PDB file of C-alpha atoms in Angstrom:
ATOM      1  CA  GLY A 224      -9.143  13.250   7.375  1.00 93.00           C
ATOM      2  CA  PHE A 225     -10.743  14.143   4.129  1.00 97.00           C
ATOM      3  CA  THR A 226     -12.901  11.001   3.761  1.00 98.00           C
ATOM      4  CA  LYS A 227     -14.478  11.396   7.203  1.00 98.00           C
ATOM      5  CA  ALA A 228     -15.040  15.135   6.684  1.00 98.00           C
ATOM      6  CA  MET A 229     -16.779  14.522   3.352  1.00 99.00           C
ATOM      7  CA  ALA A 230     -18.819  11.669   4.841  1.00 99.00           C
ATOM      8  CA  ARG A 231     -20.016  13.976   7.648  1.00 99.00           C
ATOM      9  CA  GLU A 232     -20.797  16.762   5.195  1.00 99.00           C
ATOM     10  CA  LEU A 233     -22.811  14.569   2.805  1.00 99.00           C
ATOM     11  CA  ALA A 234     -24.525  12.193   5.265  1.00 99.00           C
ATOM     12  CA  SER A 235     -27.614  14.411   5.525  1.00 98.00           C
ATOM     13  CA  LEU A 236     -28.041  13.982   1.768  1.00 99.00           C
ATOM     14  CA  LYS A 237     -27.860  10.182   2.193  1.00 98.00           C
ATOM     15  CA  ILE A 238     -24.571  10.095   0.262  1.00 98.00           C
ATOM     16  CA  THR A 239     -21.876   7.758   1.520  1.00 98.00           C
ATOM     17  CA  VAL A 240     -18.193   8.572   1.138  1.00 99.00           C
ATOM     18  CA  ASN A 241     -15.506   5.940   1.537  1.00 99.00           C
ATOM     19  CA  CYS A 242     -11.916   5.405   0.518  1.00 98.00           C
ATOM     20  CA  VAL A 243     -10.028   2.426  -0.881  1.00 98.00           C
ATOM     21  CA  ALA A 244      -6.332   2.488   0.035  1.00 96.00           C
ATOM     22  CA  PRO A 245      -4.472   0.098  -2.269  1.00 95.00           C
ATOM     23  CA  GLY A 246      -1.184  -1.496  -1.358  1.00 92.00           C
ATOM     24  CA  VAL A 247       1.489  -2.594  -3.803  1.00 90.00           C
ATOM     25  CA  ILE A 248      -0.427  -3.561  -6.941  1.00 93.00           C
ATOM     26  CA  ASP A 249       1.101  -5.542  -9.812  1.00 92.00           C
ATOM     27  CA  ALA A 250       0.099  -3.141 -12.571  1.00 90.00           C
ATOM     28  CA  PRO A 251       1.846  -1.087 -15.277  1.00 88.00           C
ATOM     29  CA  MET A 252       2.240   1.830 -12.855  1.00 86.00           C
ATOM     30  CA  LEU A 253       4.393  -0.315 -10.534  1.00 84.00           C
ATOM     31  CA  ALA A 254       6.647  -1.352 -13.412  1.00 78.00           C
ATOM     32  CA  ALA A 255       6.988   2.288 -14.487  1.00 81.00           C
ATOM     33  CA  ALA A 256       7.915   3.347 -10.938  1.00 79.00           C
ATOM     34  CA  THR A 257      10.540   0.625 -10.501  1.00 77.00           C
ATOM     35  CA  PRO A 258      14.071   1.803 -11.338  1.00 73.00           C
ATOM     36  CA  ARG A 259      15.616  -0.039 -14.283  1.00 67.00           C
ATOM     37  CA  SER A 260      18.648  -0.663 -12.099  1.00 64.00           C
ATOM     38  CA  ALA A 261      16.609  -2.426  -9.403  1.00 69.00           C
ATOM     39  CA  ALA A 262      18.090  -5.727  -8.365  1.00 71.00           C
ATOM     40  CA  PRO A 263      16.752  -8.805 -10.154  1.00 74.00           C
ATOM     41  CA  GLY A 264      14.088 -10.405  -8.008  1.00 77.00           C
ATOM     42  CA  SER A 265      13.188  -7.133  -6.293  1.00 78.00           C
ATOM     43  CA  MET A 266       9.497  -7.729  -7.064  1.00 81.00           C
ATOM     44  CA  ASP A 267       9.741 -11.116  -5.350  1.00 84.00           C
ATOM     45  CA  THR A 268      11.360  -9.439  -2.346  1.00 83.00           C
ATOM     46  CA  LEU A 269       8.561  -6.882  -2.299  1.00 84.00           C
ATOM     47  CA  ALA A 270       5.940  -9.634  -2.487  1.00 87.00           C
ATOM     48  CA  GLN A 271       7.608 -11.428   0.434  1.00 88.00           C
ATOM     49  CA  ALA A 272       7.148  -8.283   2.553  1.00 86.00           C
ATOM     50  CA  VAL A 273       3.372  -8.652   2.135  1.00 91.00           C
ATOM     51  CA  PRO A 274       1.910 -11.011   4.779  1.00 92.00           C
ATOM     52  CA  LEU A 275      -0.241 -12.733   2.133  1.00 94.00           C
ATOM     53  CA  GLY A 276       2.956 -13.365   0.141  1.00 93.00           C
ATOM     54  CA  ARG A 277       1.933 -11.765  -3.139  1.00 94.00           C
ATOM     55  CA  LEU A 278       1.438  -8.421  -4.805  1.00 94.00           C
ATOM     56  CA  GLY A 279      -2.106  -7.209  -5.239  1.00 96.00           C
ATOM     57  CA  THR A 280      -3.937  -7.202  -8.543  1.00 96.00           C
ATOM     58  CA  PRO A 281      -6.213  -4.603 -10.102  1.00 97.00           C
ATOM     59  CA  GLU A 282      -9.014  -7.126  -9.553  1.00 98.00           C
ATOM     60  CA  ASP A 283      -8.362  -7.008  -5.784  1.00 98.00           C
ATOM     61  CA  ILE A 284      -8.977  -3.262  -5.830  1.00 98.00           C
ATOM     62  CA  ALA A 285     -11.992  -3.621  -8.131  1.00 98.00           C
ATOM     63  CA  GLY A 286     -13.534  -6.099  -5.687  1.00 98.00           C
ATOM     64  CA  ALA A 287     -13.370  -3.592  -2.830  1.00 98.00           C
ATOM     65  CA  VAL A 288     -14.770  -0.805  -5.002  1.00 98.00           C
ATOM     66  CA  SER A 289     -17.537  -3.088  -6.276  1.00 98.00           C
ATOM     67  CA  PHE A 290     -18.487  -3.940  -2.687  1.00 98.00           C
ATOM     68  CA  LEU A 291     -18.601  -0.270  -1.678  1.00 98.00           C
ATOM     69  CA  LEU A 292     -20.884   0.441  -4.648  1.00 98.00           C
ATOM     70  CA  SER A 293     -23.256  -2.380  -3.679  1.00 98.00           C
ATOM     71  CA  GLU A 294     -26.315  -2.302  -1.426  1.00 98.00           C
ATOM     72  CA  GLN A 295     -24.395  -4.386   1.130  1.00 98.00           C
ATOM     73  CA  ALA A 296     -22.275  -1.293   1.860  1.00 98.00           C
ATOM     74  CA  SER A 297     -25.166   1.173   2.091  1.00 98.00           C
ATOM     75  CA  TYR A 298     -24.587   1.739   5.830  1.00 98.00           C
ATOM     76  CA  ILE A 299     -20.814   2.232   5.539  1.00 99.00           C
ATOM     77  CA  THR A 300     -19.567   5.803   5.375  1.00 99.00           C
ATOM     78  CA  GLY A 301     -16.360   7.554   6.370  1.00 98.00           C
ATOM     79  CA  ALA A 302     -14.378   4.324   6.124  1.00 98.00           C
ATOM     80  CA  THR A 303     -10.998   3.633   4.615  1.00 97.00           C
ATOM     81  CA  ILE A 304     -10.590   0.076   3.381  1.00 97.00           C
ATOM     82  CA  ASP A 305      -6.979  -1.082   3.171  1.00 95.00           C
ATOM     83  CA  VAL A 306      -6.581  -3.486   0.244  1.00 97.00           C
ATOM     84  CA  ASN A 307      -2.934  -4.369   0.737  1.00 95.00           C
ATOM     85  CA  GLY A 308      -2.582  -8.013   1.737  1.00 95.00           C
ATOM     86  CA  GLY A 309      -1.644  -6.928   5.257  1.00 92.00           C
ATOM     87  CA  TYR A 310       1.331  -4.858   4.079  1.00 87.00           C
ATOM     88  CA  ARG A 311       0.428  -1.822   6.161  1.00 82.00           C
ATOM     89  CA  MET A 312       0.414  -3.777   9.418  1.00 81.00           C
ATOM     90  CA  ALA A 313       3.722  -5.407   8.476  1.00 76.00           C
ATOM     91  CA  TRP A 314       5.441  -2.162   7.395  1.00 71.00           C
ATOM     92  CA  ALA A 315       7.512  -1.778  10.578  1.00 64.00           C
ATOM     93  CA  VAL A 316       8.758  -5.356  10.259  1.00 66.00           C
ATOM     94  CA  ALA A 317       9.621  -4.821   6.580  1.00 60.00           C
ATOM     95  CA  VAL A 318      11.602  -1.665   7.372  1.00 63.00           C
ATOM     96  CA  ARG A 319      13.510  -3.518  10.095  1.00 64.00           C
ATOM     97  CA  ARG A 320      14.365  -6.288   7.628  1.00 62.00           C
ATOM     98  CA  LEU A 321      15.540  -3.823   4.995  1.00 59.00           C
ATOM     99  CA  THR A 322      17.729  -1.940   7.455  1.00 57.00           C
ATOM    100  CA  SER A 323      19.125  -4.886   9.416  1.00 61.00           C
ATOM    101  CA  GLY A 324      22.143  -5.275   7.123  1.00 56.00           C
ATOM    102  CA  CYS A 325      23.302  -1.696   7.573  1.00 57.00           C
ATOM    103  CA  ALA A 326      25.996  -2.080  10.208  1.00 52.00           C
ATOM    104  CA  SER A 327      27.773   1.061   9.012  1.00 51.00           C
ATOM    105  CA  ALA A 328      24.663   3.270   9.101  1.00 50.00           C
ATOM    106  CA  ARG A 329      24.111   5.283  12.258  1.00 55.00           C
ATOM    107  CA  SER A 330      20.349   5.343  11.927  1.00 63.00           C
ATOM    108  CA  ALA A 331      17.617   3.451  10.145  1.00 62.00           C
ATOM    109  CA  ARG A 332      16.791   6.618   8.165  1.00 68.00           C
ATOM    110  CA  LYS A 333      20.359   6.875   6.851  1.00 65.00           C
ATOM    111  CA  CYS A 334      20.293   3.190   5.997  1.00 63.00           C
ATOM    112  CA  ARG A 335      17.048   3.516   4.007  1.00 64.00           C
ATOM    113  CA  ALA A 336      18.548   6.496   2.169  1.00 66.00           C
ATOM    114  CA  TRP A 337      21.594   4.368   1.368  1.00 56.00           C
ATOM    115  CA  HIS A 338      19.336   1.606  -0.017  1.00 56.00           C
ATOM    116  CA  ARG A 339      17.485   4.137  -2.216  1.00 59.00           C
ATOM    117  CA  ARG A 340      20.755   5.504  -3.605  1.00 54.00           C
ATOM    118  CA  ALA A 341      22.039   1.976  -4.248  1.00 49.00           C
ATOM    119  CA  CYS A 342      18.910   1.134  -6.257  1.00 50.00           C
ATOM    120  CA  ASP A 343      19.263   4.273  -8.366  1.00 43.00           C
ATOM    121  CA  ARG A 344      22.792   3.389  -9.509  1.00 35.00           C
TER     122      ARG A 344
END
């Protein structure tokens, strides 16, 4: 995508281009995006879906950015660094867990839609 295209374009100028892809980060933006009607303990449930068992912190993201700005990363370009505690690789498992209790739903997509509507009530 975009990161690799920019890295190719700017490599001749000795400019590196990389991307940090954060996961679920415990920050004010997460609290603002969480519906007020969300079930108590929903943050704990979200943290349990992360293989490392916790939400990320702004410091986790800052560490990756700091590394990419350092001399140690001078030969890295066109890379996307996932800083998500393993959440991306566990996404399919998390979706299966969330949809497993939907006996009345005909498809996982309908079940996820039902869960979203239930949280908005």
